[in-house]
Structure formats: C-alpha cells, structure tokens
Amino acid sequence: MIVNFGSVALDTTRTPFKTAEDVLGGSGTFFGLAASFFHETGLIGVVGDDFPNEYMQLLEDRLDLAGLVVEKGKTFRFDSSFGYDLGTRTTIRTDLNVFGRWEPTVPDEYKDAPYLYLGNIDPEQQLGVLDQMDEPELTVADTIELWINTKKDRLIEVISRVNGVVLNVEEVRQLCQVPNIIKGARTILDWGADFVVVKKGEHGSILFTPETIFPTCGYPLEEIVDPTGAGDAFAGGFMGHLARKGKMTDKAMREAIVYGNVMGSFAVERFSVDRFLELTMEDIEGRYRKYKEMVAF
Amino acid sequence: MIVNFGSVALDTTRTPFKTAEDVLGGSGTFFGLAASFFHETGLIGVVGDDFPNEYMQLLEDRLDLAGLVVEKGKTFRFDSSFGYDLGTRTTIRTDLNVFGRWEPTVPDEYKDAPYLYLGNIDPEQQLGVLDQMDEPELTVADTIELWINTKKDRLIEVISRVNGVVLNVEEVRQLCQVPNIIKGARTILDWGADFVVVKKGEHGSILFTPETIFPTCGYPLEEIVDPTGAGDAFAGGFMGHLARKGKMTDKAMREAIVYGNVMGSFAVERFSVDRFLELTMEDIEGRYRKYKEMVAF
C-alpha cells in the first residue's frame, strides 16, 4: 500500500474563464486519485463535519480511508486565482481550519506499508507521521513556500529522513537560495535526500540523483483548464508507478517521472479532480506511449 | 552553402556579474559561427568602418564573407541587461546605424545556394534577399518583437514564402495573439510555413509540423554566463545539421532540433561568441550523445 498523508480541501479556483467554488481539492486528494490507478493507496487526513457526502463517497470509491478523520469544524479551504495564461497562481485565502490544529495518527494497518508520501503539510506533522511508521522502503515528501519561510529547519530535517523530495522550481530556488536548479538540487541531495524531482509545470520535470540527471519535457496540451493539483497528480503517478514496479532502478525511476508528467497533464484538463473521474488505465498507458513516441529521436 | 542573412553587431551586455562592452554579437554572427561547424556558411550583412579588424579576422576564419559589406558609418550596436537569474533580457538601446538604411545585395555566387537563413532583420530586407535568390531547397526565418509590432503584414508575407520559422515563446504569443503555443504554431502553419520551431530558452524547444509535434527539453547547465545569441546559435545548429544531412526527413528534423539545443547550450556558457572560439566538432558530438543518453527512458 502507498500511505498518502496530505490535505483534503474545498478549493475555490478562479480563472478568467470560470470560477469553481468549494470543489474537491487538496494535495492528498490529487495525489491519492492519481496514485490509485497504479497501486492501492490509503489516505491520512482530516476533514470537517461540513465535508460533502458526495466527495466522501468519491474518495471511498478509490482510496482506503482508514486514516481519514472527520472532526467537528470546517474543512480546509483554499481560494486562489489564475491569470489569462493560467501560468501563475495567486493565493487569495488559505484557511487550514481543522487541519491546522490536527495531530495525525497513523492507523496500525498502515504502519508497515512500504511506500509513504508526505504531502505539502506542516513539516512538524510530516515528522509526526514519519515517526509512527515502521521503515518504509520509499518515502517521498513535498512542501510549499509557507513552510520554507516559517519552518525551514524542520523541513530540512524531513528532507534528511526521506528518500526523495518533489518540489517545483520556485521552491528549490527559495529553499536553497540559488537561482540555478542543478545547484539547488545538489544542496538538497547534500541534506540527505537520495533523489530530488524538480517540477517545472508545462515545461516538464527533472530527476536528480547523485549519479544522474534526467530532464523531461511536459506533455504538450492545447487546452489547460485548471492547473490546480498538477504537482500532486505528478507525485501520484511517479510513486504509483514505482510501487507497481516494486523496485527503484534507474529505469523504473525514469519511467516513473514520465508517468508523473502524464498524470499531471491529465489533472489540468478539467476543473478540480474531474478528469480523474472519467480516466482509465488505458488512457494513461496510451498517453505514456504517445509521449514516448513524441519525444523519440 | 548555407546563406546566412543577419546582423553583425557590437553588443554591450550587462549582467549582475560582469559587463562586456562592444563585443562581437548579432544574429548573423551567432548563427554563422554555430552553422559553420556543420556546413560551409556564407554571411550577408553590413558593418561600419569602426568594425574592429580582430572581429573581421575571426569571421573570415570561419565564414565566407563575399556578402559582408563595410559601409561608412557605425556598426549596429545592441545594449541590453540581464537580472540575477539571467532569464529576462531588458533592451537598453538598439542603434541600427549602417544596418538601418542598408539594402542587401546577394552575391552572384550565393544565388543558387540550397540553404537560406533569414535572421531577425526587418521583413522588408528579408524579402529583398529572398527575391534575389534562385529557389533554395530550405529557407528558415526568425524575427523579433519589433517587427511583429511594426511590420506584421510583411512578416506574415515572409512566413508564407519560407519553409520554416524559428521563434521564441513570447514571439509566437505576440504574433498569433494566443497564449497557447500549440494554437499559435497552428496559426503560423496556416500562414504557409511547413514547420515552426518554438524556442523556450532553458526549457528547450518544440518542433511543429502539420503532422507532428516534437517537444524537447533543454540541455541542463549549471553555469549560464550570457544568454545572448542562444536562439541564433540554436538556428545555426538546426540548419547546419539539416545541411550536412542534405535531407529533411522527420528523423533529420528531430536530430536537427537536438543539435540546435546543443549549440544554444554552448552559446550561453561564455560572454559573446567566446565559447565557439574554443569549441570543436568532437565537443558538439559529445554533448549530443550525452543529451541523448540523459533523456532516454
């Protein structure tokens, strides 16, 4: 099982073309839905008692929810907007609500899971989950600007204890205080990570290990509807493929990066998680093959 | 022979780390030096009588200069600056000088050349050169924001008469008035081009034809010294490889795009054209092979 610790949120997403209010979002949601195509995935998270039944049913259909807690209060809410090129997100409001004061508990049946994803949550909470697990074979962590600004030491502690981190370009630059991402990735490897994946949005992603660099381009899309969740869906495809392969060879890692790109490209084609609700494993394998043909030379 | 119509300039380039004044630059210079590694290249351009002998000697060592004219007056000067991430150029001053009032003449011995590159010069001058040529097998054109703003109709006429165009992302968006580059590329193909190459700087480049999309990532670099000329060096590697192959198959086009990325990556490693002065064909083939291994999965 992949244990997925992340947020379940109600997102308000404003684009010049449409605004979607209080729709299903959160890093745990996007990661989980993407990963679940590849491998059984369990969710550790918390929602408020206002969380819609419809969304709960949707998650239950796809994920193991032994680690999802419903607490009295309001669900985490995230309100953001995009400009015409859908390139840059502006955060309007982040209300952690029940997530802010929560101390996560790992269900007993999750503790010996071989795969652990620590979504972009407070590093203290990430460490809390890590401490409760036995020894996962593969742990991957994400973060956001907020924790780089406010809890950098704890975040570096997380990085020193996981196998890999999945960050976007801006996060690498900010965390490592260096504009060049190769240098940034090297700093993160020095902190103890075995690998670093730098996500570049539409421009693809790069895998760094101490031995290798694997740069990839993004899957070209003509219509981008809502970039929300692309990074988490990337991580879900990446870990999902590694879990189903059951090994972390250089070849499996490279394939996993491309599956990550593929899942990220699906995520942005509809608002919220809508694209994943109609997606099939055939669609995923088809786009992977198409990508592979496209980039061949 | 590749006939290369482009500017020869004296650049002043300001980065936070160093300022280089009145150093050799220009689209014809960067294209020509890059292309000359692959195939004989002749230059059509004009300089003033202040053009340093040292630079003239450098060009003469590598290019056929039958089309290079020295006129009374000052050489084209371009003054620009970059910020800390070396990502965005700010133009401080452009003095066309002798280039502005010049009507290019194609030497008789260039007229039946099979390959023609029209650098980012005034579309009227591009059309002037095109009119004097017999029928080149392959003509590729570039442009800049200035001509999109001031001579769009003439530019579209150029596009309708050439085989391919090589533009950066911002130019495609501005020219086609659409944020999505796939849609933009389709518009340009509709105007009559057989192919469009969209350059994305450090993020690589994408080849569009009516049948295919070939996205590539950039060659990852740890040190970027001066991005000036990267796009022209890209075009030089791209056309240079096509010229030496002597055919325009899908495979040759894809390889040419990667050689373009490789030549662009060399260009930015030193100020001005300095990297090309110490470069060998072995370095180029070595980086091509390294790139190919790097992106394999």
XYZ file of C-alpha atoms in Angstrom:
594
model
C 0.000 0.000 0.000
C 1.029 3.621 -0.598
C 0.294 5.648 2.522
C -0.604 9.153 1.440
C -0.524 11.883 4.091
C -1.998 15.029 2.636
C -4.718 17.619 2.714
C -8.308 17.145 1.650
C -9.628 20.573 0.824
C -12.518 22.508 -0.583
C -10.991 24.673 -3.296
C -12.270 27.867 -4.803
C -10.465 28.299 -8.106
C -10.898 31.445 -10.164
C -9.785 31.570 -13.795
C -10.675 34.257 -16.360
C -12.990 31.669 -17.919
C -14.776 30.157 -14.903
C -14.852 30.143 -11.107
C -15.411 26.862 -9.264
C -16.404 27.214 -5.593
C -15.777 24.743 -2.779
C -14.857 21.906 -5.120
C -12.856 18.867 -4.055
C -9.123 19.555 -3.849
C -6.089 19.178 -1.613
C -2.701 17.540 -2.045
C -3.839 14.224 -0.556
C -6.833 14.129 -2.880
C -4.906 14.754 -6.108
C -2.010 12.520 -5.118
C -4.351 9.750 -3.994
C -6.590 9.753 -7.036
C -3.570 9.702 -9.367
C -1.668 7.014 -7.414
C -4.761 4.797 -7.054
C -4.675 3.941 -10.762
C -1.330 2.218 -10.203
C -1.419 0.790 -6.672
C -3.618 0.562 -3.580
C -3.460 3.898 -1.778
C -4.542 4.803 1.757
C -5.232 8.362 2.869
C -4.253 10.008 6.151
C -6.026 13.312 6.504
C -8.761 15.254 8.221
C -11.952 16.970 7.061
C -14.567 18.980 8.909
C -18.158 17.916 9.511
C -19.160 20.166 6.609
C -17.394 17.884 4.095
C -19.946 16.885 1.421
C -21.099 13.248 1.380
C -20.713 13.176 -2.383
C -16.973 13.899 -2.101
C -16.571 11.394 0.737
C -18.177 8.743 -1.464
C -15.875 9.646 -4.353
C -12.772 9.228 -2.160
C -14.128 5.985 -0.658
C -14.609 4.506 -4.123
C -10.917 4.946 -4.927
C -8.922 5.064 -1.697
C -8.570 3.249 1.605
C -9.863 5.787 4.131
C -8.800 4.123 7.399
C -6.636 7.177 8.064
C -9.199 9.859 7.179
C -10.694 11.546 10.239
C -13.815 13.721 10.397
C -13.519 16.403 13.065
C -16.012 18.943 14.331
C -15.417 22.181 12.444
C -14.762 23.332 8.910
C -12.801 21.567 6.187
C -9.504 23.113 4.954
C -10.314 25.740 2.327
C -8.040 27.132 -0.383
C -9.033 30.079 -2.562
C -6.802 31.045 -5.494
C -6.911 32.668 -8.915
C -5.108 32.398 -12.241
C -4.486 34.966 -14.996
C -5.068 34.516 -18.717
C -2.080 32.288 -19.391
C -3.029 30.042 -16.409
C 0.660 30.141 -15.548
C 0.832 31.869 -12.175
C -1.413 31.192 -9.213
C -2.308 33.961 -6.749
C -3.411 32.722 -3.344
C -6.435 34.674 -2.163
C -7.044 32.846 1.110
C -5.853 29.714 2.922
C -7.990 28.540 5.865
C -6.386 25.477 7.412
C -9.432 25.062 9.718
C -9.475 21.502 11.152
C -6.133 20.735 9.509
C -4.209 23.397 11.434
C -4.626 22.000 14.925
C -4.650 18.327 13.995
C -2.121 15.742 15.141
C -2.214 12.923 12.613
C -2.465 9.308 13.756
C -1.254 6.511 11.511
C -3.685 3.552 11.624
C -1.977 0.334 12.802
C -2.595 -1.387 9.478
C -0.704 1.388 7.620
C 2.442 1.251 9.765
C 4.307 -1.398 7.828
C 3.394 -0.017 4.400
C 6.395 0.080 2.041
C 5.507 3.420 0.399
C 4.893 6.724 2.134
C 4.061 10.099 0.598
C 4.245 13.182 2.784
C 2.168 15.843 1.041
C 2.886 19.570 1.378
C 1.772 19.749 5.033
C 3.476 21.399 8.042
C 6.856 19.645 8.472
C 6.021 19.018 12.158
C 3.026 16.976 11.026
C 5.141 15.239 8.353
C 7.662 14.249 11.056
C 4.789 13.110 13.294
C 3.619 10.688 10.586
C 7.172 9.558 9.795
C 7.802 8.764 13.492
C 4.749 6.495 13.638
C 5.689 4.425 10.594
C 7.929 1.357 10.644
C 10.582 1.620 7.974
C 9.012 2.338 4.591
C 11.159 1.330 1.627
C 10.389 4.565 -0.156
C 9.323 7.882 1.377
C 8.780 10.974 -0.745
C 7.980 14.459 0.572
C 6.647 17.678 -0.928
C 6.400 21.148 0.604
C 5.189 24.683 -0.103
C 6.581 28.210 0.204
C 4.822 28.716 3.557
C 6.920 26.035 5.302
C 10.143 27.134 3.598
C 9.510 30.591 5.049
C 8.355 29.566 8.506
C 9.810 26.124 9.335
C 12.902 25.678 7.209
C 14.908 23.776 9.870
C 12.149 21.234 10.443
C 11.721 20.902 6.683
C 15.434 20.162 6.232
C 15.045 17.535 8.978
C 12.241 15.960 6.911
C 14.469 16.019 3.808
C 17.293 14.313 5.713
C 14.947 11.464 6.682
C 13.135 10.728 3.388
C 14.354 9.118 0.170
C 13.177 11.779 -2.201
C 11.592 15.199 -2.482
C 9.327 16.547 -5.192
C 9.460 20.338 -5.448
C 8.721 22.985 -8.007
C 11.368 25.341 -9.431
C 10.427 28.295 -7.233
C 10.523 26.140 -4.104
C 14.016 24.848 -4.938
C 15.283 28.370 -5.554
C 13.733 29.680 -2.362
C 14.772 26.753 -0.188
C 18.361 26.680 -1.466
C 18.775 30.422 -2.088
C 20.249 29.855 -5.528
C 18.735 30.581 -8.960
C 20.255 27.549 -10.714
C 18.216 24.400 -10.051
C 21.119 21.986 -10.630
C 22.974 23.692 -7.802
C 19.784 23.746 -5.741
C 19.191 20.045 -6.290
C 22.759 19.301 -5.228
C 22.209 21.202 -1.967
C 19.111 19.111 -1.270
C 20.999 15.890 -2.033
C 23.672 17.069 0.418
C 20.965 17.367 3.104
C 20.433 13.640 2.786
C 17.852 13.011 0.061
C 18.593 10.153 -2.364
C 16.843 11.987 -5.177
C 15.192 15.299 -6.000
C 12.474 15.817 -8.566
C 12.068 19.396 -9.776
C 8.655 20.071 -11.306
C 8.555 22.761 -13.992
C 4.822 22.786 -14.789
C 4.196 22.810 -18.540
C 7.974 22.550 -19.092
C 8.177 19.076 -17.562
C 10.354 17.868 -14.716
C 13.914 16.862 -13.915
C 15.110 13.969 -11.779
C 18.376 14.467 -9.919
C 20.292 11.744 -8.096
C 23.944 11.911 -7.052
C 24.788 9.975 -10.242
C 22.342 11.165 -12.854
C 20.211 13.955 -14.275
C 17.066 13.021 -16.210
C 15.421 16.074 -17.794
C 11.990 15.655 -19.386
C 9.652 17.971 -21.239
C 5.980 18.325 -20.403
C 3.256 16.596 -22.403
C 2.088 19.332 -24.816
C -1.517 20.357 -24.150
C -3.686 22.581 -26.238
C -6.281 23.225 -23.522
C -5.402 23.853 -19.904
C -8.478 24.396 -17.756
C -7.225 24.407 -14.151
C -3.582 23.839 -13.132
C -4.625 23.047 -9.526
C -3.326 19.681 -8.342
C -0.922 19.062 -11.238
C 2.087 18.734 -8.930
C 0.332 16.314 -6.582
C -1.005 14.291 -9.502
C 2.576 14.194 -10.826
C 3.769 12.787 -7.487
C 0.893 10.260 -7.526
C 1.845 8.963 -10.952
C 5.526 8.921 -10.005
C 5.086 6.963 -6.754
C 2.271 4.884 -8.175
C 4.472 3.556 -10.952
C 7.377 2.862 -8.568
C 5.007 0.974 -6.243
C 3.582 -1.181 -9.018
C 7.077 -1.948 -10.315
C 8.211 -2.732 -6.771
C 11.738 -1.548 -7.483
C 13.701 1.670 -7.696
C 16.119 1.023 -10.524
C 17.287 3.926 -12.686
C 14.960 2.671 -15.429
C 11.934 2.477 -13.115
C 12.659 5.972 -11.784
C 12.835 7.408 -15.311
C 9.585 5.728 -16.318
C 8.012 6.975 -13.089
C 8.975 10.564 -13.932
C 7.217 10.235 -17.289
C 4.116 8.713 -15.647
C 4.246 11.704 -13.330
C 4.244 14.079 -16.303
C 1.357 12.137 -17.815
C -0.777 12.278 -14.650
C -0.016 15.986 -14.225
C -1.136 16.596 -17.800
C -4.470 14.869 -17.152
C -5.053 16.809 -13.922
C -5.095 20.199 -15.652
C -7.560 19.243 -18.386
C -10.638 19.750 -16.167
C -11.574 21.698 -13.052
C -10.903 20.069 -9.680
C -10.450 16.280 -9.868
C -12.995 15.893 -12.678
C -10.533 14.480 -15.216
C -9.651 11.572 -12.922
C -13.286 10.539 -12.586
C -13.557 9.595 -16.264
C -9.963 8.431 -16.717
C -8.989 4.805 -17.361
C -5.684 2.952 -17.097
C -5.875 2.569 -20.899
C -5.948 6.370 -21.250
C -2.872 6.604 -19.025
C -0.892 3.921 -20.854
C -1.983 5.421 -24.176
C -0.684 8.861 -23.274
C 2.548 7.355 -21.918
C 3.117 5.574 -25.247
C 2.221 8.708 -27.194
C 4.658 10.758 -25.113
C 7.395 8.192 -25.703
C 6.854 8.278 -29.483
C 6.624 12.062 -29.475
C 9.991 12.657 -27.817
C 11.919 9.954 -29.703
C 14.789 10.979 -31.995
C 26.401 26.507 -48.858
C 24.120 27.975 -46.182
C 23.462 31.621 -46.963
C 23.053 33.462 -43.693
C 21.468 36.910 -43.815
C 21.747 38.513 -40.394
C 23.163 41.265 -38.297
C 26.757 41.680 -37.235
C 26.724 43.814 -34.133
C 28.790 45.231 -31.332
C 26.960 44.170 -28.167
C 27.096 45.668 -24.738
C 25.819 43.016 -22.342
C 25.279 43.792 -18.686
C 24.815 41.007 -16.147
C 24.960 41.346 -12.348
C 28.346 39.604 -12.557
C 30.057 41.371 -15.445
C 29.534 43.928 -18.199
C 31.033 43.324 -21.635
C 31.196 46.402 -23.897
C 31.192 46.483 -27.698
C 31.855 42.764 -28.036
C 31.097 40.760 -31.171
C 27.418 39.854 -31.492
C 24.470 39.896 -33.877
C 22.154 37.230 -35.214
C 24.264 36.583 -38.324
C 27.370 36.177 -36.210
C 25.916 33.646 -33.758
C 24.028 31.746 -36.467
C 27.064 31.682 -38.738
C 29.589 30.547 -36.138
C 27.250 27.757 -34.991
C 26.303 26.626 -38.517
C 29.907 26.710 -39.762
C 30.786 23.653 -37.645
C 28.364 21.618 -39.769
C 28.448 23.114 -43.269
C 30.014 25.901 -45.296
C 28.257 29.141 -44.396
C 28.282 32.497 -46.157
C 27.303 35.760 -44.490
C 25.240 38.606 -45.944
C 25.444 41.629 -43.687
C 26.879 45.071 -43.191
C 29.248 46.650 -40.676
C 30.525 50.180 -40.243
C 34.073 51.344 -40.788
C 34.551 51.203 -36.997
C 34.277 47.400 -37.010
C 37.411 46.010 -35.300
C 39.906 44.150 -37.517
C 40.187 41.448 -34.890
C 36.496 40.604 -35.258
C 36.668 40.760 -39.040
C 39.542 38.273 -38.938
C 37.564 35.992 -36.622
C 34.592 35.954 -39.008
C 36.855 35.467 -42.024
C 38.445 32.406 -40.425
C 35.079 30.683 -40.172
C 32.712 32.115 -42.756
C 32.580 33.042 -46.423
C 32.325 36.824 -46.349
C 31.501 37.554 -50.016
C 28.209 39.052 -48.805
C 29.595 41.172 -45.965
C 29.786 44.870 -46.792
C 31.705 47.591 -44.949
C 29.933 50.944 -45.154
C 30.941 54.374 -43.959
C 29.456 54.900 -40.503
C 28.950 52.995 -37.285
C 28.330 49.282 -36.821
C 24.939 48.116 -35.465
C 25.043 48.333 -31.645
C 22.866 46.479 -29.140
C 22.926 47.267 -25.429
C 20.992 45.030 -23.023
C 20.989 43.805 -19.445
C 20.012 40.691 -17.502
C 18.868 40.222 -13.891
C 20.190 37.682 -11.396
C 18.502 34.640 -12.885
C 19.779 35.596 -16.393
C 16.269 34.767 -17.581
C 14.874 38.032 -18.895
C 16.673 40.489 -21.121
C 15.964 44.225 -20.913
C 16.921 46.175 -24.018
C 18.673 49.406 -23.082
C 19.427 50.689 -26.567
C 19.323 49.472 -30.175
C 21.241 51.536 -32.743
C 20.779 50.025 -36.204
C 23.329 52.511 -37.627
C 24.561 51.251 -41.035
C 22.124 48.328 -40.910
C 19.019 50.512 -40.832
C 19.399 52.161 -44.241
C 21.032 49.223 -45.995
C 19.596 47.383 -48.987
C 21.195 43.943 -49.006
C 22.684 42.546 -52.203
C 23.077 38.819 -52.666
C 26.436 37.984 -54.310
C 26.006 36.067 -57.594
C 27.791 33.017 -56.224
C 25.262 32.770 -53.346
C 22.139 32.861 -55.511
C 21.845 29.153 -56.190
C 22.650 28.086 -52.626
C 20.284 25.387 -51.347
C 20.016 26.717 -47.797
C 18.953 30.199 -46.733
C 18.606 31.627 -43.236
C 16.861 34.946 -42.801
C 17.928 36.266 -39.393
C 15.748 38.575 -37.289
C 16.091 41.570 -39.613
C 13.419 43.936 -40.983
C 10.986 41.776 -43.036
C 11.399 44.182 -45.978
C 15.101 43.345 -46.027
C 14.324 39.629 -45.609
C 12.018 39.807 -48.645
C 14.703 41.724 -50.546
C 17.155 38.858 -50.016
C 14.542 36.210 -50.779
C 13.706 37.931 -54.100
C 17.334 37.810 -55.231
C 17.804 34.100 -54.541
C 17.019 31.319 -57.004
C 14.936 28.645 -55.335
C 16.621 27.447 -52.123
C 15.551 23.980 -51.006
C 15.242 25.123 -47.416
C 14.625 28.653 -46.156
C 14.211 29.392 -42.451
C 13.331 32.783 -40.939
C 13.475 34.328 -37.486
C 12.072 37.633 -36.255
C 11.879 39.875 -33.160
C 9.158 41.731 -31.284
C 9.987 44.995 -33.088
C 8.892 43.634 -36.485
C 5.820 41.912 -35.052
C 4.770 45.293 -33.695
C 5.646 47.422 -36.691
C 5.598 45.243 -39.845
C 3.320 42.316 -39.103
C 1.843 42.105 -42.635
C 5.254 41.970 -44.281
C 6.386 39.431 -41.698
C 3.411 37.190 -42.498
C 4.387 37.526 -46.177
C 7.866 36.269 -45.260
C 6.327 33.354 -43.349
C 4.162 32.425 -46.328
C 7.259 32.212 -48.546
C 9.713 30.285 -46.326
C 9.793 26.628 -45.272
C 10.158 27.175 -41.594
C 10.264 29.769 -38.834
C 12.210 29.703 -35.589
C 10.618 31.866 -32.904
C 10.644 32.115 -29.136
C 7.551 31.592 -26.979
C 6.844 35.296 -26.440
C 7.113 35.993 -30.175
C 4.619 33.216 -31.001
C 2.163 34.526 -28.397
C 2.525 38.091 -29.596
C 2.409 37.286 -33.301
C -0.594 34.961 -33.020
C -2.335 36.726 -30.140
C -2.908 33.485 -28.262
C -1.274 32.265 -25.026
C -1.150 28.569 -26.021
C 1.842 27.841 -28.272
C 0.285 24.788 -29.933
C -2.541 27.018 -31.159
C -0.024 29.691 -32.093
C 2.090 27.236 -34.074
C -1.010 26.061 -35.941
C -1.797 29.650 -36.948
C 1.737 30.045 -38.330
C 1.442 26.756 -40.245
C -1.848 28.071 -41.677
C 0.044 31.126 -42.993
C 2.065 28.777 -45.154
C 5.094 27.598 -43.177
C 5.958 23.886 -43.443
C 7.253 23.855 -39.890
C 7.553 26.038 -36.816
C 10.209 25.741 -34.137
C 9.346 27.343 -30.814
C 12.391 28.109 -28.699
C 11.843 28.042 -24.919
C 15.322 29.022 -23.706
C 16.492 26.788 -20.863
C 13.290 24.745 -21.266
C 14.245 23.504 -24.725
C 12.297 23.767 -27.941
C 9.356 22.257 -29.806
C 9.093 21.376 -33.483
C 5.640 21.642 -35.035
C 4.709 20.374 -38.483
C 1.183 19.724 -39.740
C 1.705 16.025 -38.859
C 3.859 16.026 -35.752
C 4.894 17.682 -32.506
C 8.423 17.051 -31.210
C 8.946 18.571 -27.751
C 12.462 18.611 -26.306
C 13.952 19.761 -23.034
C 16.976 21.997 -22.778
C 20.455 20.676 -22.053
C 20.810 21.248 -18.284
C 23.528 23.772 -17.483
C 24.955 24.658 -14.133
C 26.590 27.894 -15.251
C 24.954 30.362 -17.598
C 27.170 33.363 -18.279
C 25.452 35.266 -21.113
C 22.221 34.137 -22.828
C 22.890 36.447 -25.803
C 22.869 34.614 -29.120
C 21.418 31.334 -27.821
C 18.466 31.475 -30.224
C 20.632 32.220 -33.250
C 23.123 29.534 -32.254
C 20.156 27.159 -31.960
C 19.100 28.025 -35.509
C 22.689 27.564 -36.699
C 22.919 24.070 -35.233
C 19.463 23.219 -36.563
C 20.101 24.329 -40.156
C 23.712 23.204 -40.045
C 22.715 19.637 -39.273
C 19.984 19.629 -41.961
C 22.501 20.948 -44.489
C 25.102 18.318 -43.694
C 22.452 15.567 -43.840
C 21.166 17.007 -47.114
C 17.625 15.845 -46.425
C 14.609 16.940 -44.432
C 13.134 13.680 -43.181
C 11.279 13.586 -39.874
C 14.326 11.895 -38.336
C 16.762 14.518 -39.650
C 14.484 17.320 -38.417
C 14.329 15.812 -34.922
C 18.092 15.371 -34.776
C 18.497 18.942 -36.032
C 16.348 20.263 -33.177
C 18.595 18.499 -30.673
C 21.740 19.876 -32.363
C 20.039 23.252 -32.067
C 19.576 22.763 -28.323
C 23.206 21.679 -28.043
C 24.556 24.733 -29.911
C 22.303 27.048 -27.854
C 23.676 25.482 -24.673
C 27.267 26.158 -25.749
C 26.493 29.774 -26.697
C 25.459 30.763 -23.173
C 28.498 29.328 -21.407
C 30.704 32.345 -22.160
C 30.268 36.020 -22.982
C 29.778 36.985 -26.622
C 30.896 34.299 -29.106
C 33.822 33.202 -26.903
C 32.586 29.636 -26.411
C 32.573 28.987 -30.156
C 36.216 30.013 -30.499
C 37.427 27.082 -28.413
C 34.722 24.595 -29.456
C 35.393 21.506 -31.567
C 33.119 19.193 -33.542
C 34.059 16.492 -31.003
C 32.651 18.672 -28.195
C 29.430 19.080 -30.174
C 29.012 15.375 -30.944
C 29.944 14.552 -27.346
C 27.240 16.799 -25.927
C 24.710 15.444 -28.455
C 25.447 11.890 -27.305
C 25.323 12.919 -23.650
C 21.972 14.626 -24.212
C 20.623 11.521 -25.943
C 21.694 9.265 -23.042
C 20.399 11.754 -20.495
C 16.839 11.885 -21.852
C 16.498 8.151 -22.604
C 13.879 6.126 -20.724
